CSV table of C-alpha atoms in Angstrom, one decimal:
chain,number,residue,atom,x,y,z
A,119,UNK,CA,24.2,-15.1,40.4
A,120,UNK,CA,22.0,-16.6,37.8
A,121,UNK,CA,20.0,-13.8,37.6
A,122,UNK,CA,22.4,-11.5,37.1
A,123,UNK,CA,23.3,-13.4,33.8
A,124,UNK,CA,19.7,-13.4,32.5
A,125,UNK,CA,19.6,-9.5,33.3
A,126,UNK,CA,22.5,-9.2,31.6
A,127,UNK,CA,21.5,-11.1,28.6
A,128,UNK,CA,18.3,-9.4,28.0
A,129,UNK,CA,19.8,-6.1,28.4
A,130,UNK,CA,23.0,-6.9,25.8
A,131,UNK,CA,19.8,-8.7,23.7
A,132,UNK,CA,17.5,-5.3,24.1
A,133,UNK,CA,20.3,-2.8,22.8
A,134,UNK,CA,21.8,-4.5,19.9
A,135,UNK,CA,17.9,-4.4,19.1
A,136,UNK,CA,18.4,-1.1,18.2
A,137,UNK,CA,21.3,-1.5,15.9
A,138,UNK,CA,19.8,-3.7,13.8
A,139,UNK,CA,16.2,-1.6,13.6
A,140,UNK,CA,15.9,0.1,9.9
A,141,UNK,CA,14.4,3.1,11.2
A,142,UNK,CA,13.2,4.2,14.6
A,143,UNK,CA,11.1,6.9,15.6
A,144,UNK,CA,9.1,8.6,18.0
A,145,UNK,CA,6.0,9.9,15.7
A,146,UNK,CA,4.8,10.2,12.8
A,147,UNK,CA,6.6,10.5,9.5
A,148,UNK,CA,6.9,14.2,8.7
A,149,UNK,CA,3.3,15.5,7.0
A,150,UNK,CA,3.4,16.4,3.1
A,151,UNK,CA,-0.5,16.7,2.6
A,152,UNK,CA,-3.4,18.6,4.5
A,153,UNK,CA,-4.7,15.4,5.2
A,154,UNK,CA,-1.4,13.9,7.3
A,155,UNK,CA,-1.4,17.2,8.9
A,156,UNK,CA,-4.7,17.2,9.9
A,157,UNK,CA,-4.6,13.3,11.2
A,158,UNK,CA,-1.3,14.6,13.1
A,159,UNK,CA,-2.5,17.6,14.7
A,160,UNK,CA,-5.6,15.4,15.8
A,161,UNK,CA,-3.3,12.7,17.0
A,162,UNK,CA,-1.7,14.8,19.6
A,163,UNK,CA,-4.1,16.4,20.7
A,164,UNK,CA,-5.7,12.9,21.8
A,165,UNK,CA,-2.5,11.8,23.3
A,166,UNK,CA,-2.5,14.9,25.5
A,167,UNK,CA,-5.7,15.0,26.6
A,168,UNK,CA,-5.5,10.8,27.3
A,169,UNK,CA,-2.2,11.9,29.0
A,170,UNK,CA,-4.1,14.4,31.4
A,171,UNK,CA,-6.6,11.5,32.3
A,172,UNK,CA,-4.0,9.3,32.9
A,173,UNK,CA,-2.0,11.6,35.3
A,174,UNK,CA,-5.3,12.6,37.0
A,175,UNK,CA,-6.6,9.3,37.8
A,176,UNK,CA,-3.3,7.8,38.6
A,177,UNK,CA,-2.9,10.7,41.1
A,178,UNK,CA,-5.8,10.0,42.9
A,179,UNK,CA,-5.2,6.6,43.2
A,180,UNK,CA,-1.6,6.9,44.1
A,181,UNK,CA,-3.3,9.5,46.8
A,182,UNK,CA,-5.8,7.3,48.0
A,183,UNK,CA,-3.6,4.5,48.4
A,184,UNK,CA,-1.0,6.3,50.8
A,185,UNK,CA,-3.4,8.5,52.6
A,186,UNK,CA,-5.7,5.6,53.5
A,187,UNK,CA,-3.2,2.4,54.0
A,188,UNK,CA,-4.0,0.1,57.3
A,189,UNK,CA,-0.1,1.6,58.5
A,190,UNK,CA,-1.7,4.6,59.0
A,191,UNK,CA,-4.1,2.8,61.1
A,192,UNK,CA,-7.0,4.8,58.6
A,193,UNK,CA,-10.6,4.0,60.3
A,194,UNK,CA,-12.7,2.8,57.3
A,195,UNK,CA,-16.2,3.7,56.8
A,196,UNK,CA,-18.7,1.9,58.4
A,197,UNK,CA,-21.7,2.7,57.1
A,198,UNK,CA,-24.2,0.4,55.4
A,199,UNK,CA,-27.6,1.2,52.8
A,200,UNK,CA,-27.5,3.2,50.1
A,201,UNK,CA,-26.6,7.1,49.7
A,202,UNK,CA,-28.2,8.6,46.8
A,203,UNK,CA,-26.7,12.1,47.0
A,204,UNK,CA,-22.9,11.5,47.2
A,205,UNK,CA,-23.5,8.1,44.6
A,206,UNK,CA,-25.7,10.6,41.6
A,207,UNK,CA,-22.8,12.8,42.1
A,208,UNK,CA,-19.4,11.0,41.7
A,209,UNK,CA,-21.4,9.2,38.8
A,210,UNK,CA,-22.6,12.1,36.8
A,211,UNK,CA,-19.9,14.3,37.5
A,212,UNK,CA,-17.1,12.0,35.8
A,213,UNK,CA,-19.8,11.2,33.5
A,214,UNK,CA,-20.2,14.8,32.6
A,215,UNK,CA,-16.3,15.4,32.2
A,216,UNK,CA,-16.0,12.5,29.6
A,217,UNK,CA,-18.7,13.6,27.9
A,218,UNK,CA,-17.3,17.2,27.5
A,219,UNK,CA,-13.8,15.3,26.8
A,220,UNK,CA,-15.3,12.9,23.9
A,221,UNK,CA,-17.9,15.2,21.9
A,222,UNK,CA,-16.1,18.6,22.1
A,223,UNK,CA,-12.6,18.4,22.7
A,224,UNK,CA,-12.0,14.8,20.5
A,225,UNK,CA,-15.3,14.5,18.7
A,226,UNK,CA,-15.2,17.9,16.6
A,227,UNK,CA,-11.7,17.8,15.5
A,228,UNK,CA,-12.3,13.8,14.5
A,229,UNK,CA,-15.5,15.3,12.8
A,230,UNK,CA,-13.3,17.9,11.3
A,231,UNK,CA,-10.8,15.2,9.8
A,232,UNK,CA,-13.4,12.3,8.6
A,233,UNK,CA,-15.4,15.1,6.4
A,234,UNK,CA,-11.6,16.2,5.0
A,235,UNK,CA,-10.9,12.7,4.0
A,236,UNK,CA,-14.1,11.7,2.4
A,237,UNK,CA,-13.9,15.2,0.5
A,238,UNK,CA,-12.2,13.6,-2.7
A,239,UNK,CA,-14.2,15.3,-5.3
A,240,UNK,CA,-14.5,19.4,-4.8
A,241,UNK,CA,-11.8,21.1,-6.2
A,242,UNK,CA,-9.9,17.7,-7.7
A,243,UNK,CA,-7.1,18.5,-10.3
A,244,UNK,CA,-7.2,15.4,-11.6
A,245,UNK,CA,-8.0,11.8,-11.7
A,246,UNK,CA,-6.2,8.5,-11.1
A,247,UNK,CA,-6.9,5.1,-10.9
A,248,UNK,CA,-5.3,2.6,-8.7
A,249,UNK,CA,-5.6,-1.2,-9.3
A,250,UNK,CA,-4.0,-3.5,-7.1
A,251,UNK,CA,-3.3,-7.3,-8.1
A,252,UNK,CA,-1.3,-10.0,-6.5
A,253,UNK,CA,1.7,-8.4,-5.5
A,254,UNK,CA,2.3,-5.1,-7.8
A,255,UNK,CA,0.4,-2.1,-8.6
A,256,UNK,CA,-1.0,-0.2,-11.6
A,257,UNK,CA,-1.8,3.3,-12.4
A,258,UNK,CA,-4.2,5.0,-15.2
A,259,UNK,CA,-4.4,8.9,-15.7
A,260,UNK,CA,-8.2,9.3,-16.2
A,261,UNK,CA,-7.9,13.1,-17.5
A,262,UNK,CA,-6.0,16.1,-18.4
A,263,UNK,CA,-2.8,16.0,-20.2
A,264,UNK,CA,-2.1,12.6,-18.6
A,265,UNK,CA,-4.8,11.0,-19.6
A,266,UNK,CA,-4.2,7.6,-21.0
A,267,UNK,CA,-0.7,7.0,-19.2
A,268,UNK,CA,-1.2,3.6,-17.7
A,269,UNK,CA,1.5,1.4,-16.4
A,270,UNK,CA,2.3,-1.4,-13.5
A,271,UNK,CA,4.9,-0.5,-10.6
A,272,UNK,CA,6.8,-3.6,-10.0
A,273,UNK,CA,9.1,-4.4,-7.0
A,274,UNK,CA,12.7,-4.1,-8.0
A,275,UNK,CA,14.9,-5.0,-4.9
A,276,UNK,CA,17.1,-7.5,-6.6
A,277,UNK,CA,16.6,-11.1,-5.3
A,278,UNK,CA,20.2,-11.6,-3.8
A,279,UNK,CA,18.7,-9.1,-1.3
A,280,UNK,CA,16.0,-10.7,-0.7
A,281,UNK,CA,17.8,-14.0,-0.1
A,282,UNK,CA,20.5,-12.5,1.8
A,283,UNK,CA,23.5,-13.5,-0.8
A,284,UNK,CA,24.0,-9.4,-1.4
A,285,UNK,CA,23.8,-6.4,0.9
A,286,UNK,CA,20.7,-4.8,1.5
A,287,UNK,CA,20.1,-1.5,0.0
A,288,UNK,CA,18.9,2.1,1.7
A,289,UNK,CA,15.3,1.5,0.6
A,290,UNK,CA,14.9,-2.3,0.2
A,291,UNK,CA,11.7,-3.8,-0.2
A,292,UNK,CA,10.7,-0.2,-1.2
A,293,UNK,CA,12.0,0.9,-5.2
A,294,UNK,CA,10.1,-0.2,-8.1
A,295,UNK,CA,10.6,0.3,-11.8
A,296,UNK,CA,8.1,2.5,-12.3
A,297,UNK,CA,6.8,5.5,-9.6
A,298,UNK,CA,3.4,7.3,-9.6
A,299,UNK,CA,4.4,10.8,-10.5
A,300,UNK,CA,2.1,13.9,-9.1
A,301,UNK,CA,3.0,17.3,-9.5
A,302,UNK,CA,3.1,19.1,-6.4
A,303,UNK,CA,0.3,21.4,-4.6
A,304,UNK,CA,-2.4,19.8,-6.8
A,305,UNK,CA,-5.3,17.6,-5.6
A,306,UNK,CA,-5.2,14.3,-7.3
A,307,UNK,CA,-8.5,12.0,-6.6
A,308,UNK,CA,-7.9,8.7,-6.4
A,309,UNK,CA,-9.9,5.8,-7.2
A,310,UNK,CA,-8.8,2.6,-5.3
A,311,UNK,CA,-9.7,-1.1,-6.6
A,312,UNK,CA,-8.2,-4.7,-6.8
A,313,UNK,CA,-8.1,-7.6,-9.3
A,314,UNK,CA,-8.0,-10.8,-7.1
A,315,UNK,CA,-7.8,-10.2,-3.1
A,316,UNK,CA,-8.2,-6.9,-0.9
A,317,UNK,CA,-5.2,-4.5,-0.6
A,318,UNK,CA,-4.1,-0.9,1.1
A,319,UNK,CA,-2.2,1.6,-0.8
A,320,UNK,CA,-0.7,3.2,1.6
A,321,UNK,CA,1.7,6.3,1.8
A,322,UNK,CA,2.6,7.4,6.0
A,323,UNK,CA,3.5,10.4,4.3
A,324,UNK,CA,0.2,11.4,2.9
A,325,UNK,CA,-1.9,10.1,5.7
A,326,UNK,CA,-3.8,8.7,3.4
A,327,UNK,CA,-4.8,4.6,3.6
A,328,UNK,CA,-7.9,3.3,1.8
A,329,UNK,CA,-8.5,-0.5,0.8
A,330,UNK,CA,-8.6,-1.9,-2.6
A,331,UNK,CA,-11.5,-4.3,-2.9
A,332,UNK,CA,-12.5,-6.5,-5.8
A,333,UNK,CA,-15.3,-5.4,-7.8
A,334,UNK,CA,-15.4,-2.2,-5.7
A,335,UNK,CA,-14.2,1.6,-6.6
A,336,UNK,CA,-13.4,3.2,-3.2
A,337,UNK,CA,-12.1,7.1,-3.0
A,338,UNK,CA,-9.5,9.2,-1.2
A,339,UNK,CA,-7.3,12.3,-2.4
A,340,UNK,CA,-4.0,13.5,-2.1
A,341,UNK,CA,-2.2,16.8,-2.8
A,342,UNK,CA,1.6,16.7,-1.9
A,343,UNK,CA,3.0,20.2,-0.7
A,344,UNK,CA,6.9,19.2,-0.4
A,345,UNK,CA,8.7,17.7,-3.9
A,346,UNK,CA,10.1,14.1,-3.3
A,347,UNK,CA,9.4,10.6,-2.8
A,348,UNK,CA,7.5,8.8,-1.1
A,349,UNK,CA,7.3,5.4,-0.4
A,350,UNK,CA,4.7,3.3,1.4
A,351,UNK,CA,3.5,-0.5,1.1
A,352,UNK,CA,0.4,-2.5,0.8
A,353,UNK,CA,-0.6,-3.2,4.6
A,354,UNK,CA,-3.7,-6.0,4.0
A,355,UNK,CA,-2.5,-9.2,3.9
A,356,UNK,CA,-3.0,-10.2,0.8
A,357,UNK,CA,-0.7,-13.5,0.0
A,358,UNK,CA,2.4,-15.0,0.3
A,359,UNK,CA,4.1,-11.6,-1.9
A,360,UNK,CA,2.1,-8.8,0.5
A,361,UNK,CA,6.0,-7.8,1.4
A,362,UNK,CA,6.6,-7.6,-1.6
A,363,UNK,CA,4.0,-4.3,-3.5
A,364,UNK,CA,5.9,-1.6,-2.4
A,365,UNK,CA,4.2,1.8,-3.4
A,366,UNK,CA,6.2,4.9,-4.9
A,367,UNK,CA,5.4,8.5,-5.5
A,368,UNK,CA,7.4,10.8,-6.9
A,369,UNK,CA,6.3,14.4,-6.3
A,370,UNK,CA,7.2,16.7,-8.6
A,371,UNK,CA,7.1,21.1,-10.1
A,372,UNK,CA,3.9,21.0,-12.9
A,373,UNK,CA,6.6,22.0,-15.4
A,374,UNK,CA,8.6,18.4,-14.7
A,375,UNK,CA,5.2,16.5,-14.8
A,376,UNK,CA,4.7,18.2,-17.9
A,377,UNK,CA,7.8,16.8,-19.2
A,378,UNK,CA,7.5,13.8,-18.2
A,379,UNK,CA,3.5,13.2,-19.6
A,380,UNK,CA,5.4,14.2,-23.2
A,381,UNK,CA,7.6,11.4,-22.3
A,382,UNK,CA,5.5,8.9,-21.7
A,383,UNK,CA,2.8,9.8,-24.4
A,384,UNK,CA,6.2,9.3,-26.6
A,385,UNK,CA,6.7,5.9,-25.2
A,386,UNK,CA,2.9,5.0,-25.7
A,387,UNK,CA,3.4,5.9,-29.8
A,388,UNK,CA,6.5,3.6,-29.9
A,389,UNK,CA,5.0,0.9,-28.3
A,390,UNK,CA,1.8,1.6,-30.7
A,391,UNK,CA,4.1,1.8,-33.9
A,392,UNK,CA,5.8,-1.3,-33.0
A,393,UNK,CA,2.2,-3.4,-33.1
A,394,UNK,CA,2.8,-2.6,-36.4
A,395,UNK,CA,6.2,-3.9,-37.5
A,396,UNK,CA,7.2,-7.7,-38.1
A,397,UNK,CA,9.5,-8.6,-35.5
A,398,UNK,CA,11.8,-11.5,-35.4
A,399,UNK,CA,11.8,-14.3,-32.7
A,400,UNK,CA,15.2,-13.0,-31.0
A,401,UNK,CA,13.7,-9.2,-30.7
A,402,UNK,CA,10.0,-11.1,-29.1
A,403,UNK,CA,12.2,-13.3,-26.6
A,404,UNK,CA,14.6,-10.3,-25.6
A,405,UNK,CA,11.8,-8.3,-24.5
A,406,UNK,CA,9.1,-11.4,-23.4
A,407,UNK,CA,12.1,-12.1,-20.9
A,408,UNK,CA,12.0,-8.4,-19.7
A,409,UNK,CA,8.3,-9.0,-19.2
A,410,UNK,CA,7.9,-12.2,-17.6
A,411,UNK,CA,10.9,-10.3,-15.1
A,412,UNK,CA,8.6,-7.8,-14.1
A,413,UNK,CA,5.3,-9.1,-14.3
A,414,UNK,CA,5.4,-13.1,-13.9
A,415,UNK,CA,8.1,-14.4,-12.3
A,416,UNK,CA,6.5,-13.1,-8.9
A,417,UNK,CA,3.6,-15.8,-9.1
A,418,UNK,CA,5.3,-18.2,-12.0
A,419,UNK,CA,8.7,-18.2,-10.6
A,420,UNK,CA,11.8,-16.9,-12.6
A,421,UNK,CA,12.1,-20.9,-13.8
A,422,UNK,CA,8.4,-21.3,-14.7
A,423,UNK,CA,7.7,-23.8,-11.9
A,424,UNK,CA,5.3,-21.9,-10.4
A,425,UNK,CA,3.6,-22.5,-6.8
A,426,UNK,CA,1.3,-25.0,-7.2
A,427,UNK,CA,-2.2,-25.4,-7.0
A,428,UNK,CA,-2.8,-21.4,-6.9
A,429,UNK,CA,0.0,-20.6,-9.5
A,430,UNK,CA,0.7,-23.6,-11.9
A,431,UNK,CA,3.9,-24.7,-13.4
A,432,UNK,CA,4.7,-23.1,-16.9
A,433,UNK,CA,7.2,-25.4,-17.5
A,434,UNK,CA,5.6,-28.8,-19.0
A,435,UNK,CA,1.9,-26.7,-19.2
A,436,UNK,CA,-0.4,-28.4,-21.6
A,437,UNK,CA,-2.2,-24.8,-21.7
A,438,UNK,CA,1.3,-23.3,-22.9
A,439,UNK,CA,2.0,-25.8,-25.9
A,440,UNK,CA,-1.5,-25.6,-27.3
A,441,UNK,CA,-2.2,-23.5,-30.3
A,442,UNK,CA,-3.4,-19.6,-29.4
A,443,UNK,CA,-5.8,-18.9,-32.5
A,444,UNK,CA,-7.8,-21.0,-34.5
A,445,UNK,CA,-7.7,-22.0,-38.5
A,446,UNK,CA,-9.2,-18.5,-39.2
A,447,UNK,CA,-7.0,-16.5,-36.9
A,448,UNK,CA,-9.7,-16.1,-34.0
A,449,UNK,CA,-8.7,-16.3,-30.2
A,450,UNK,CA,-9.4,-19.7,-28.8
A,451,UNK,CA,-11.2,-19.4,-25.5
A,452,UNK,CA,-8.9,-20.7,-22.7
A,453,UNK,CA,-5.8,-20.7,-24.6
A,454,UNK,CA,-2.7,-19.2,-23.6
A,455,UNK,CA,-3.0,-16.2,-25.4
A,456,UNK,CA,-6.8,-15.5,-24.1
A,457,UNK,CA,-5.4,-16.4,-20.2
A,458,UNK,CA,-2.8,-13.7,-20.5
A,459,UNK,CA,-5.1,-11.0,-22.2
A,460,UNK,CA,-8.6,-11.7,-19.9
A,461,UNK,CA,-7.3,-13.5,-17.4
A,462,UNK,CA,-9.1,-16.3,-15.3
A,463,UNK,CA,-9.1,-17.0,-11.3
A,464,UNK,CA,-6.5,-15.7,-9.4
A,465,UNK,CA,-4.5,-14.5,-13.3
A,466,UNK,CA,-4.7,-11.4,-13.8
A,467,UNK,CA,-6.2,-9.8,-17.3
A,468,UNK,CA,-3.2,-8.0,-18.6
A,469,UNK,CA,-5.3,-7.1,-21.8
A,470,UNK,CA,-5.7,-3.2,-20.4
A,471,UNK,CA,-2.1,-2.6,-18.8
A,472,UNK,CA,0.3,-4.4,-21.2
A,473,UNK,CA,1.1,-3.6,-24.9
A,474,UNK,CA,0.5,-5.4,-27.8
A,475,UNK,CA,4.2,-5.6,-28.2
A,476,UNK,CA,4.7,-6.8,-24.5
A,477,UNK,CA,2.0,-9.9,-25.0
A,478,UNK,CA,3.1,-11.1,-28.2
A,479,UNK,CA,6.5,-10.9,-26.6
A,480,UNK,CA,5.6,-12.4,-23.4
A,481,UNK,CA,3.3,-15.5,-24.8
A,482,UNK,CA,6.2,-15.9,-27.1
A,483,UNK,CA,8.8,-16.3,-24.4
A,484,UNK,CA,6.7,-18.9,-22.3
A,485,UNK,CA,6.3,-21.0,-25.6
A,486,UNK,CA,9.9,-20.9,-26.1
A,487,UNK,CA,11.5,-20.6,-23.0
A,488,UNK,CA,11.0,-21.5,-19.5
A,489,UNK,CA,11.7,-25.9,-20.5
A,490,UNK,CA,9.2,-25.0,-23.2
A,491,UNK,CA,10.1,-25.3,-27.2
A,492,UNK,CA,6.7,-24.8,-29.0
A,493,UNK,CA,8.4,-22.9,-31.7
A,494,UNK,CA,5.7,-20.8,-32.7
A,495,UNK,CA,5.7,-16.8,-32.8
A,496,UNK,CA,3.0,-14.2,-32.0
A,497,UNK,CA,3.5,-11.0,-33.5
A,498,UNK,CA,2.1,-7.7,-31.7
A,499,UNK,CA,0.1,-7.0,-35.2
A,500,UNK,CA,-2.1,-10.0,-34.4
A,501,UNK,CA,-2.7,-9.3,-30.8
A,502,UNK,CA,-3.8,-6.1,-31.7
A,503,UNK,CA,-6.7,-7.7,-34.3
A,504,UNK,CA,-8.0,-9.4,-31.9
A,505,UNK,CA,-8.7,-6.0,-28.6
């Protein structure tokens, strides 16, 4: 009776399984890119062909097994010494059928798909570079129209999700502020690299997954045929936040791309024009909060206390209430301002993705906020002086 319980259990167990699973499916997600395609196509081929095997040799097991069981009172052979013949024979043959199996009917099309994935550069429509960092990721346009876009793609699942105090959303763990945008049936190559530890950008979608190493530029293309997006995740694991660096592409018609390049090389002269301007210590903290949101809080924590030893406390930092620039308005080496622009260790540089608007702001926030009271202002003018 016992037993019956236990069955049961585990069965009542096994099915509510399946109520509480995001997603479940049988295959791959559905292919927007030669490449996926291709991997799929390849994929199931190999699964039927290891399907055959499998029914053929479990076949002739299952045959010799009931054919020659001692109830049949089946005599077994007797004989003793070697016998080359029949022994060359049922080794080559099987030899010669796996052969055929591995070098023609897998080898070629796996041949086929390597040479299509390593083909990043013929015919490329244009260039982007991919830099992931401990836990986000960030995107320059190298060329074209685009070139000179750069921004970071932050996770922006709100933390009473993540904490289970609000429902989860449809694509939690999976939205960020800011999506790579492609227009559609164009080849984009993409150059992969990493600030601090190794990561994946991966999309299932595009069948395309490539590590991120440090110090390293590593290749592989894209060229999405449906509009959409996409979302994938970095699948390394790279840290205590590797759940937490969604990725996000949004494919789109050339005309919308075009639109929204003009958008963001708008943006980029704002944020250029406001270097420029004086700003008072209510408009740097407003927008050094925003930051520090997006950028800092994942290693720094939204209070400043950090994760101690690899992310330090802000809160109380000697290296926060010390002065930025010397008497003659140069950058002191290893000051807070010099940490957040070039970065040291694990600390990423933030000198090439963030504005001079956003540093001033940001340095001025963690001075002034965060259980610290400096007092002291940087403007975006004087981060600018000293690129």
């Amino acid at each position: 009776m016992q037993w019956i319980k236990k069955t049961g259990m585990f069965l009542v167990l096994a099915f509510a399984s399946f109520a509480v699973n995001a997603e479940y499916a049988w295959n791959f997600p559905k292919p927007v890119t030669p490449m996926a395609l291709d991997t799929l196509h390849v994929h199931n081929k190999f699964m039927l062909i290891t399907m055959i095997l499998f029914v053929v040799v479990l076949a002739i097991m299952i045959y010799s097994i009931v054919n020659h069981r001692k109830s049949r009172n089946y005599q077994a052979a007797t004989f003793t010494g070697p016998k080359t013949r029949p022994q060359v024979l049922w080794t080559l043959v099987p030899f010669a059928i796996l052969l055929y199996i591995d070098f023609i009917l897998m080898g070629i099309p796996a041949y086929h798909s390597v040479v299509m994935m390593e083909d990043t550069k013929n015919n490329a429509d244009m260039v982007i570079k991919v830099n992931g960092s401990q836990w986000r990721w960030s995107y320059e346009y190298m060329d074209g129209d685009a070139q000179g876009i750069k921004f970071v793609s932050n996770l922006t699942t709100p933390q009473e999700q993540i904490t289970n105090e609000a429902e989860k959303g449809e694509h939690y763990l999976l939205e960020v502020d800011n999506p790579l945008v492609l227009p559609v049936d164009k080849k984009v190559r993409i150059l992969l690299t990493a600030s601090d530890v190794i990561h994946n950008w991966w999309v299932p979608a595009f069948g395309a997954s490539r590590d991120a190493i440090p110090g390293f530029l590593r290749e592989t293309w894209v060229k999405v045929e449906e509009e959409g997006t996409y979302r994938g995740q970095c699948k390394e694991l790279c840290g205590k936040g590797h759940g937490y660096m969604p990725v996000v592409v949004k494919a789109v018609p050339q005309e919308e791309f075009d639109v929204w390049v003009a958008d963001q090389k708008q943006q980029m002269a704002a944020n250029t024009a406001g270097a420029d301007k004086e700003w008072t210590k209510d408009e740097l903290m407003a927008l050094g909060k925003d930051v520090y949101t997006k950028n800092c809080a994942v290693c720094h924590q939204v209070s400043g206390a950090g994760l101690p030893p690899a992310f330090p406390a802000l809160t109380g930092s000697k290296l926060v209430a010390e002065p930025n620039l010397d008497s003659d308005g140069k950058l002191l080496k290893d000051s807070h301002l010099d940490r957040v622009l070039n970065g040291k260790g694990v600390m990423p540089a933030w000198k090439a993705t963030l504005s001079d608007s956003d540093i001033a702001a940001v340095v001025t926030y963690e001075r002034n906020a965060l259980g610290n009271a400096v007092g002291d202002v940087l403007q975006p003018a004087q981060v600018k002086a000293l690129r």
